[in-house]
Coordinates of C-alpha atoms in Angstrom, one line a residue:
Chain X
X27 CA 73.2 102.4 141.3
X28 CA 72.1 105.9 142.3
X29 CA 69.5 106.7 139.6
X30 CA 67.6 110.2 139.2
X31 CA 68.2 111.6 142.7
X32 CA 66.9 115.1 143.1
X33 CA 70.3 116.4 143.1
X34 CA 72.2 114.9 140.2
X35 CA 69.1 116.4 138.0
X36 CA 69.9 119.6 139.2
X37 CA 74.0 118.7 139.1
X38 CA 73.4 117.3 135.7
X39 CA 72.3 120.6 134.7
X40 CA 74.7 122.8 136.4
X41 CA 77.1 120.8 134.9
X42 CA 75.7 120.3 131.6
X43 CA 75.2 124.5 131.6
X44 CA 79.4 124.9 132.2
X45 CA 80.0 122.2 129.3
X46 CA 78.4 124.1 127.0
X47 CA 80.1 127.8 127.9
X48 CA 83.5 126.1 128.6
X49 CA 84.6 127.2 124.9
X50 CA 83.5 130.4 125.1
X51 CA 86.3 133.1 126.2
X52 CA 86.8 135.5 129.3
X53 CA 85.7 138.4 127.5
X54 CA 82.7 140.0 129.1
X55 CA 79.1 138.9 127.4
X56 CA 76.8 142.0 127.9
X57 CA 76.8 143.2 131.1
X58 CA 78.4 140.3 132.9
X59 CA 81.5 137.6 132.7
X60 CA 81.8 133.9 132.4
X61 CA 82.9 133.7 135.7
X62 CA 79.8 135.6 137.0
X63 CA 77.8 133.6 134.9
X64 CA 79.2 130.5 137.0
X65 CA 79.1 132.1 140.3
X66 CA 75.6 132.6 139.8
X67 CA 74.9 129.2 138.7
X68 CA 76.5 127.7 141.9
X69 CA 74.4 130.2 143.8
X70 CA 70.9 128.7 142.1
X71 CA 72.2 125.3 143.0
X72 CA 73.0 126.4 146.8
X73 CA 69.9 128.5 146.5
X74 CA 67.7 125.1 147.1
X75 CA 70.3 123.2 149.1
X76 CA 68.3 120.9 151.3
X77 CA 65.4 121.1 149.6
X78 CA 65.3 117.3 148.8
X79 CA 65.3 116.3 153.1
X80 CA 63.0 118.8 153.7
X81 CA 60.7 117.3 151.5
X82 CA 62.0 113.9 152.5
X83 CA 61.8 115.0 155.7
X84 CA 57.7 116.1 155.6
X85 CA 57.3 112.9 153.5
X86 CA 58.2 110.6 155.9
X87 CA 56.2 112.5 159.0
X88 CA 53.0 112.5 157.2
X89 CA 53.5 108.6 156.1
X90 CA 54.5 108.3 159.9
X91 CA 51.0 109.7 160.4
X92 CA 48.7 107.7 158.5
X93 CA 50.3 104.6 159.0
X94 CA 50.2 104.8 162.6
X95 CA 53.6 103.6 162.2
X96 CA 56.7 104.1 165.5
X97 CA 60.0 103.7 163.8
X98 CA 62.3 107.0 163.6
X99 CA 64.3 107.1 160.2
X100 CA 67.0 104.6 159.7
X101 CA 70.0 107.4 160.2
X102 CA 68.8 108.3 163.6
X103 CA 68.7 104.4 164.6
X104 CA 72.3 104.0 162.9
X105 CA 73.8 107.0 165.1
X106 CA 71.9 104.9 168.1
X107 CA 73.5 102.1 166.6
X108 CA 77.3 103.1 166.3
X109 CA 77.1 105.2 169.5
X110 CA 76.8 101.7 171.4
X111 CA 79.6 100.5 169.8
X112 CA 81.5 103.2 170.4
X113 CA 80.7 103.1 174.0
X114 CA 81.6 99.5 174.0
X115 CA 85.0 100.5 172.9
X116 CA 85.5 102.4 176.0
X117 CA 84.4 100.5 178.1
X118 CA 86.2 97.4 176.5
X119 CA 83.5 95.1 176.5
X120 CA 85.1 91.9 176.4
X121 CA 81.9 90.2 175.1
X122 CA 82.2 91.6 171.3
X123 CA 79.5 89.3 169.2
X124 CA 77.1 89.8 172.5
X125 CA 77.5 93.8 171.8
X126 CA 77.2 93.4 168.0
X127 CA 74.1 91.3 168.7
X128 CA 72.4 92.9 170.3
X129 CA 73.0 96.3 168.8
X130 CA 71.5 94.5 165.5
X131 CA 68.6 93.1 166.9
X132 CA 67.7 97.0 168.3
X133 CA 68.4 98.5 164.8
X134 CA 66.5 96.1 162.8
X135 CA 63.2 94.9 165.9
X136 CA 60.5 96.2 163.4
X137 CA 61.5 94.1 160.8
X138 CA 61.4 89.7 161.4
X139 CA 62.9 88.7 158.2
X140 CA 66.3 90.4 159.0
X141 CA 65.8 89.6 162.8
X142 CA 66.7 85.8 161.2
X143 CA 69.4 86.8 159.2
X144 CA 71.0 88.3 162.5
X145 CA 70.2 85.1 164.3
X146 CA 72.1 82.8 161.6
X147 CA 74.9 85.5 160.7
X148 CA 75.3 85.7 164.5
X149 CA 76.0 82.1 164.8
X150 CA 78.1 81.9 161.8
X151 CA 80.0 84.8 163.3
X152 CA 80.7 82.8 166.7
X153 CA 81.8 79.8 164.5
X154 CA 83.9 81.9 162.8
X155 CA 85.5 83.7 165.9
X156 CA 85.9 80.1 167.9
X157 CA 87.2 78.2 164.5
X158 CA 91.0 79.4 164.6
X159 CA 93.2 80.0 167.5
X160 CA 94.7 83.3 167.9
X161 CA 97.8 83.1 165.9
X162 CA 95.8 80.8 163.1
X163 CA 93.3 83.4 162.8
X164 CA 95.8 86.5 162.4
X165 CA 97.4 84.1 159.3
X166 CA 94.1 83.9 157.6
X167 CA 93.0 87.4 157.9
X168 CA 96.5 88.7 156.9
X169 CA 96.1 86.7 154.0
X170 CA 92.0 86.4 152.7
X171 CA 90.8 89.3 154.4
X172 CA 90.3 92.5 151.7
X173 CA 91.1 90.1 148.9
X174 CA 88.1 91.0 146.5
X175 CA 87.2 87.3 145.0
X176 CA 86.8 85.6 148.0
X177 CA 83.2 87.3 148.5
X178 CA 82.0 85.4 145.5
X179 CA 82.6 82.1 147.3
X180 CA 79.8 80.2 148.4
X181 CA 79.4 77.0 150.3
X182 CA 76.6 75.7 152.3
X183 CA 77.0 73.9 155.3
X184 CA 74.8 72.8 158.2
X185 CA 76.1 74.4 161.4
X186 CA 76.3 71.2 163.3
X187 CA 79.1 69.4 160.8
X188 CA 81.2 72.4 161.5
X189 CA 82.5 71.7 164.7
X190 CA 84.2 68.3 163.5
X191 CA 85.3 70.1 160.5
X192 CA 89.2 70.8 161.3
X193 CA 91.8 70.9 158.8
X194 CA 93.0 73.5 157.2
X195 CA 91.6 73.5 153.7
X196 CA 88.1 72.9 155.0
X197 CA 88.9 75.7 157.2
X198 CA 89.4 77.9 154.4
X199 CA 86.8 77.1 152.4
X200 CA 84.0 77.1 155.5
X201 CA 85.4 80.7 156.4
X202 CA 85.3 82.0 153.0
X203 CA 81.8 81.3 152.9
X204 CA 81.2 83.0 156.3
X205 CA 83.5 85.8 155.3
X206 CA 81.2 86.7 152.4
X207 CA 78.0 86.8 154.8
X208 CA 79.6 88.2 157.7
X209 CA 82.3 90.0 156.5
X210 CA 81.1 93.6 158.0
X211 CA 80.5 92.1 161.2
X212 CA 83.9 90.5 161.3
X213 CA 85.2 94.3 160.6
X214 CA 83.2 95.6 163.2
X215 CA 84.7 92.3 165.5
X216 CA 88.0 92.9 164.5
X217 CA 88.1 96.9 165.1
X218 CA 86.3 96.5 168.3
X219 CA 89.3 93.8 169.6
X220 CA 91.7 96.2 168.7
X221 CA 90.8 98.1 171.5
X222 CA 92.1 100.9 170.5
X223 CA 89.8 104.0 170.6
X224 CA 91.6 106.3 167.6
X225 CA 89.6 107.4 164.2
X226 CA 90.9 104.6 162.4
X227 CA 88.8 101.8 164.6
X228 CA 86.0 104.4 164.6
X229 CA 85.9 104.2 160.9
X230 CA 86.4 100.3 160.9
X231 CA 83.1 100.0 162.9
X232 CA 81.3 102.5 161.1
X233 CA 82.3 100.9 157.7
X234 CA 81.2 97.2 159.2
X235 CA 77.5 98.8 160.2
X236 CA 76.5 100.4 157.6
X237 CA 77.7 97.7 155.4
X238 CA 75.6 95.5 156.9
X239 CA 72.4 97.8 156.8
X240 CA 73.2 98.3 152.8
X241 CA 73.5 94.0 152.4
X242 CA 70.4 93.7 154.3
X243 CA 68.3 96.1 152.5
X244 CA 69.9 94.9 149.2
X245 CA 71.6 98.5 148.5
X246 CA 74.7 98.7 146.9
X247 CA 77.8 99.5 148.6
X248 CA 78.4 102.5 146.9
X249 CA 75.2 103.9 148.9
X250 CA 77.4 104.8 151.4
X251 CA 78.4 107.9 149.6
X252 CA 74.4 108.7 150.1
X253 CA 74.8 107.7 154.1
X254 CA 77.0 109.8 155.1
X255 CA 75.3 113.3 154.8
X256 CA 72.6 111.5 156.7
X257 CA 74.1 109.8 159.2
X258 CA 75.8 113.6 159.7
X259 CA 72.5 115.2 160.1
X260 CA 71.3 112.6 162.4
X261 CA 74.6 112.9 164.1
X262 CA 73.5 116.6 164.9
X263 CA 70.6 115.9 165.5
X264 CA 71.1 114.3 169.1
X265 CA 73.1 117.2 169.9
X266 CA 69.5 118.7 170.4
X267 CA 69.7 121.2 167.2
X268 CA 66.2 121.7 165.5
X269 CA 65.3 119.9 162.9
X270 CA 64.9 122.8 160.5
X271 CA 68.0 124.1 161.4
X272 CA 69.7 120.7 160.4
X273 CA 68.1 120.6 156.8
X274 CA 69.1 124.2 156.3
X275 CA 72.5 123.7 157.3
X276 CA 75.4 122.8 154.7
X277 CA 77.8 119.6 154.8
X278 CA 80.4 121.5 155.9
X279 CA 79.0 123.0 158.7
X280 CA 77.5 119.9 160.0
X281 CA 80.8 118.4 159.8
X282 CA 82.1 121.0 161.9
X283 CA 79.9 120.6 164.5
X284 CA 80.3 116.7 164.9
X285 CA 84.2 116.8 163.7
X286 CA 84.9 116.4 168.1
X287 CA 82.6 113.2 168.2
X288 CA 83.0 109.6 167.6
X289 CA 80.6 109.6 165.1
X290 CA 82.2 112.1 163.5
X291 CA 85.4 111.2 163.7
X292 CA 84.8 108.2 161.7
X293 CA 82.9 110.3 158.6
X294 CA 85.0 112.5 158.5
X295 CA 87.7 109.5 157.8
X296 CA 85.8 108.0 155.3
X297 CA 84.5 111.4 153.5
X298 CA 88.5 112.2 153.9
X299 CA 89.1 108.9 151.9
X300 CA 86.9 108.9 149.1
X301 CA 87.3 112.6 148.7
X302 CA 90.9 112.3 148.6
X303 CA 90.8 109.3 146.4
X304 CA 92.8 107.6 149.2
X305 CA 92.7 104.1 148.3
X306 CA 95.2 103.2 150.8
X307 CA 92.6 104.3 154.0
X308 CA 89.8 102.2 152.4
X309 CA 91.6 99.2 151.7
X310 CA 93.3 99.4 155.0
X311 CA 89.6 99.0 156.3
X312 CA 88.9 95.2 155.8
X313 CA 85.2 96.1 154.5
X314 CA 86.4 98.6 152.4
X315 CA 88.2 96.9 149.6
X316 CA 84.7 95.7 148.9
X317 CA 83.1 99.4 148.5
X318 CA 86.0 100.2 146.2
X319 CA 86.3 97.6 143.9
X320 CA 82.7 99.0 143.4
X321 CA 83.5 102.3 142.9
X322 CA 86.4 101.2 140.6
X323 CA 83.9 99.3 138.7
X324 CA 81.7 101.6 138.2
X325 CA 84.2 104.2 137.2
X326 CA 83.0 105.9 140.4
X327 CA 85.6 108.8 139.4
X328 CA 84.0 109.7 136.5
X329 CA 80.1 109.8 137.8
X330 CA 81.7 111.7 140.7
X331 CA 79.4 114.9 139.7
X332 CA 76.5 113.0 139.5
X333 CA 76.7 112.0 143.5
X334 CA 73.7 114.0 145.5
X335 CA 74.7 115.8 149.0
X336 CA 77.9 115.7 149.1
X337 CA 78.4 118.3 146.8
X338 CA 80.5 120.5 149.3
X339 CA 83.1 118.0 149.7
X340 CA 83.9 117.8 146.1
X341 CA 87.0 119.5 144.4
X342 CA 85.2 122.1 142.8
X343 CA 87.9 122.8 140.6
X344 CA 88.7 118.9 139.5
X345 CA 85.4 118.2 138.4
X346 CA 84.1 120.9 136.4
X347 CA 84.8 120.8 132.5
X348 CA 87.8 122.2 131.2
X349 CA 87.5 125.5 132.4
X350 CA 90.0 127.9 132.9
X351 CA 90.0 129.7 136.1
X352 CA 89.1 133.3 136.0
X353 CA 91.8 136.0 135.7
X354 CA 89.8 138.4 138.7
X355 CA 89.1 136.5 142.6
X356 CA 85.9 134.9 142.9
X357 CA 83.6 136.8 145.4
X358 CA 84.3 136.1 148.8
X359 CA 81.4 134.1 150.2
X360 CA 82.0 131.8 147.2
X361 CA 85.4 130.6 148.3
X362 CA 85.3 131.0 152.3
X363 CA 83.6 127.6 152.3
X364 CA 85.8 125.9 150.4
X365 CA 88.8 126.9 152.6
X366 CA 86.8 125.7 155.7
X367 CA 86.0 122.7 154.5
X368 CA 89.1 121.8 153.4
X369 CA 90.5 122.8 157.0
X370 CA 88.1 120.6 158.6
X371 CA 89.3 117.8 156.7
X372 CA 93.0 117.7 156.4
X373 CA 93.6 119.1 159.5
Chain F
X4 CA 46.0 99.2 144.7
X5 CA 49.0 97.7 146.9
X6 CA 51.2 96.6 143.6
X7 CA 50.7 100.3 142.4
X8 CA 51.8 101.9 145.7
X9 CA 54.7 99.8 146.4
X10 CA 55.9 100.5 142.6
X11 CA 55.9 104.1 143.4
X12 CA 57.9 103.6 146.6
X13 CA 60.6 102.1 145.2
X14 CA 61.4 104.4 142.4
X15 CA 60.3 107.8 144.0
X16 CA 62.8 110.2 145.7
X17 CA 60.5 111.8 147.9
X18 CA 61.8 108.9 150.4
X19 CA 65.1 107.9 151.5
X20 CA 66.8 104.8 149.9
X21 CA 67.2 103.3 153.5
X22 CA 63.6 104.1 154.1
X23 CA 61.8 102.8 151.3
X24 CA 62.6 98.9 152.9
X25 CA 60.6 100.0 155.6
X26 CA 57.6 101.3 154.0
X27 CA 57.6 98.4 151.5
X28 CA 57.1 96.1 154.4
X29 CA 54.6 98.4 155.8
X30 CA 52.5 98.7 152.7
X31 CA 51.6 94.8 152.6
X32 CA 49.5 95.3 155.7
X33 CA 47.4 98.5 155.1
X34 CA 44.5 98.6 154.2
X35 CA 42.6 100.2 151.0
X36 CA 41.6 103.7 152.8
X37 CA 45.1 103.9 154.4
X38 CA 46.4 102.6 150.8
X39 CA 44.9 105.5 149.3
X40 CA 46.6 108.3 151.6
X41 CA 49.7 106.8 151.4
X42 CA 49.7 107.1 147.5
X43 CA 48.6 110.7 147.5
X44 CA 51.0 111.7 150.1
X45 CA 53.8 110.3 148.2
X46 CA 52.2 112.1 144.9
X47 CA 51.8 115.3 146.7
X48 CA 55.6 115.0 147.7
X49 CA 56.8 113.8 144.7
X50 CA 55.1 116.1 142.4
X51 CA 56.4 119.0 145.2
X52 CA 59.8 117.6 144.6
X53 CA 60.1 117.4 140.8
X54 CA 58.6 121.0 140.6
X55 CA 61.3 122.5 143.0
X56 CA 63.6 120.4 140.5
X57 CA 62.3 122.2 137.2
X58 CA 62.5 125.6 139.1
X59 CA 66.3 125.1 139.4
X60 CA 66.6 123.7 136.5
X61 CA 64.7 126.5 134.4
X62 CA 66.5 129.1 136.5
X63 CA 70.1 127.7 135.0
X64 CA 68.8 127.8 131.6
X65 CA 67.0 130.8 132.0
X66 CA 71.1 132.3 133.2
X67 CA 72.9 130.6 129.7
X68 CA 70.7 131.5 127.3
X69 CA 70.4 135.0 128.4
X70 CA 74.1 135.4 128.9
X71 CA 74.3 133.4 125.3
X72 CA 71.2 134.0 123.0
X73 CA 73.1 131.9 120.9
X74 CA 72.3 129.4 122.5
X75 CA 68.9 129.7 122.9
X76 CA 67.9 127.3 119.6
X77 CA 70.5 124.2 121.0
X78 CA 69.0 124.8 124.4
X79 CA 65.6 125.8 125.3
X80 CA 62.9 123.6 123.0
X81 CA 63.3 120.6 125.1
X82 CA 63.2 121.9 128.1
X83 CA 60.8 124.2 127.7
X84 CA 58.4 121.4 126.0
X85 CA 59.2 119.8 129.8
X86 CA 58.4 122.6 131.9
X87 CA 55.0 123.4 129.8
X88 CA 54.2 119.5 130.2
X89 CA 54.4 119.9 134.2
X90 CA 52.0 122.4 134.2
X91 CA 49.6 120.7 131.8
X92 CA 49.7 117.3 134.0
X93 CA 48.8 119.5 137.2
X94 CA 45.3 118.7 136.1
X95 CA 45.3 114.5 136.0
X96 CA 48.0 113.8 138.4
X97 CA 49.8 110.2 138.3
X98 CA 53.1 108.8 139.2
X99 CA 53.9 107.9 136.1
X100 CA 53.4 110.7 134.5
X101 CA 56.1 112.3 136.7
X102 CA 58.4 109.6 136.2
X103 CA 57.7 110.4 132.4
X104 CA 59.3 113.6 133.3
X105 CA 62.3 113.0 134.9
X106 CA 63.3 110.1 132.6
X107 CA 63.5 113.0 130.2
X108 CA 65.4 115.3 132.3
X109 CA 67.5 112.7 133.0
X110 CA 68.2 112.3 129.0
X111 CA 68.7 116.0 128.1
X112 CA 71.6 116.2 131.2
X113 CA 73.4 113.5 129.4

């Protein structure tokens, strides 16, 4: 769970502030209104936007520098990461797990312990690919895939008794077990073959990755919602804008200057999704039903003002306590955001 | 000296959360001088961190209670009693003591 981030402090406290004035009437207080006195509040919280990755940012430079260490952050090695799949989709690799594969073993060289995991997920995920025939395959994704209990099923079984395994209920219970170790790669597999090159398999492959990188480090899936500002910045990033500038800059404006790539394509989709409470576009996503029975579960909905970052994409207006909306126009800068934002993503 | 520095990795927020995997591996093979650095860089950010958090903090507080001296009783004491104890642990830095802190902040939001 996403405990004591910098910005949900400082959310908390916005938020806590506009609880505890939302009884309190129009009328003018001294010299200025209740809807000044908000304006002003969202200002101190914009005031320090970025703050947190800047300081993240010098953090990890200095450790960088007395470790002696090589690696760039994760994000910039996920961008790497999905670019190459990307890339394979246009070039229809016909080779899929040799693409995933190796894309893996480049994100994750520094680190041996998941370099075996690959290895054996790999396998399992050739297994799993040669196990059914076409048609057989289709039948058991239509009806397994995105079914939530299935990725509580586990069952061990040496690699080499697979092969003679070949009926059908030992079939379903030897994929179930790979399904809930592999199932992002399968995603990534399975929006790859579609070889189709639209948002929808962009966001299919960006779901699988990054699912994968949260499994492996252990994260929760609903880390995501804390991925995607970063993977944006990192997005911009190789577009060869400074790294200050990047920090400074505002989720909506870093969407708008990846909304015309792959990457972006794909974030945009997912931030669309959640933001939009689209249930249908993440369960359509096989990986997805997974990161939205989370959310469900954790009444994601309701800790939705506690979630760092992403703070421009929110619904101002949906989340904030019972207030009524002032009688007079908010100031200009104040709202010109919101309408951009909201053109970037629903149109 | 190792136990203490990967403790602070994994609950600070001066790192990323897809970070922090990474520089928990990396702390196992340091050794004590480069032990030591890493533990007050990570203080120095941390500390850095939580004090751009209080400045936001008091400056939303500071806006309510002046709009609504009202409020001022309901509102201020705690938080106050946490920006004064900031200051005071200036003097004997630790990560725990910051933690301390924003375990408290994190009450008073609820």
């Amino acid at each position: 769970m996403i405990e004591s981030r910098s910005s949900n402090l400082i959310k908390s406290a916005e938020l806590k502030a506009l609880k505890e004035i939302s009884d309190y009437s129009e009328l003018d207080k001294g010299l200025i209104t209740k809807s000044e006195v908000i304006d002003r509040i969202e200002d101190i919280n914009k005031s320090l936007y970025g703050f947190d990755l800047v300081i993240e940012s010098k953090a990890f430079r200095e450790l960088i520098s007395i470790t002696g260490a090589t690696p760039p952050q994760l994000n910039d090695r996920l961008v790497v990461a999905l670019e190459t799949f990307f890339v394979s989709l246009e070039h229809k690799e016909s080779n899929i797990i040799a693409v995933i594969e190796k894309t893996l073993k480049r994100l994750f060289e520094w680190d041996p312990e998941i370099l075996e995991r690959i290895n054996i997920n790999i396998v399992d995920l050739k297994i799993f690919a040669n196990l059914f025939s076409e048609s057989e395959y289709q039948e058991f994704t239509r009806k397994l895939i995105g079914k939530y209990p299935f990725q509580n099923i586990r069952y061990q079984k040496a690699s080499s008794d697979l092969d003679n395994d070949t009926t059908q209920i030992n079939k379903f219970f030897l994929t179930s077990a790979f399904i809930s170790e592999i199932g992002p790669l399968i995603s990534i597999m399975e929006s790859i073959e579609k070889g189709k090159n639209d948002s929808e398999t962009r966001m299919g492959i960006l779901f699988g990755l990054t699912m994968y990188v949260l499994d492996q480090f252990g994260l929760p899936s609903l880390y995501l919602i804390d991925l995607i500002p970063t993977l944006i910045r990192a997005q911009v990033r190789t577009m060869g804008i400074p790294e200050d500038e990047v920090l400074k800059l505002r989720t909506f404006e870093l969407l708008e200057k990846v909304r015309n790539t792959s990457i972006g394509e794909g974030l945009i989709g997912i931030s669309k999704a959640i933001y939009s409470k689209q249930k249908d576009i993440i369960l359509n996503s096989k990986i997805g039903i997974r990161i939205w029975t989370e959310l469900i579960e954790q009444k994601f909905w309701e800790k939705l003002e506690y979630l760092p970052k992403l703070s421009m994409l929110e619904n101002i207006s949906e989340i904030r306590p019972k207030i009524k909306k002032p009688e007079k126009p908010a100031r200009e800068h104040l709202h010109e955001n919101d309408g951009e934002l909201k053109n970037i993503l629903f149109n | 000296m190792k136990e203490k520095v990967k403790k602070f990795i994994k609950y600070c927020n001066c790192i990323s959360e897809f970070d922090k995997y990474f520089w928990l591996k990396q702390v196992e093979i340091l050794d004590d001088q480069k032990l030591d650095a890493v533990y007050e860089s990570l203080l120095k950010h941390e500390n850095e961190l939580v004090g751009v958090e209080l400045k936001s903090i008091g400056k939303i507080q500071g806006l309510i209670v002046k709009t609504y001296p009202e409020l001022k009783e309901k509102y201020l004491p705690d938080y106050n009693s946490i920006f004064r104890d900031y200051e005071t642990i200036q003097t004997e830095l630790t990560h725990e003591k910051l933690q301390n802190l924003r375990e408290r902040l994190k009450i008073l939001s609820q």
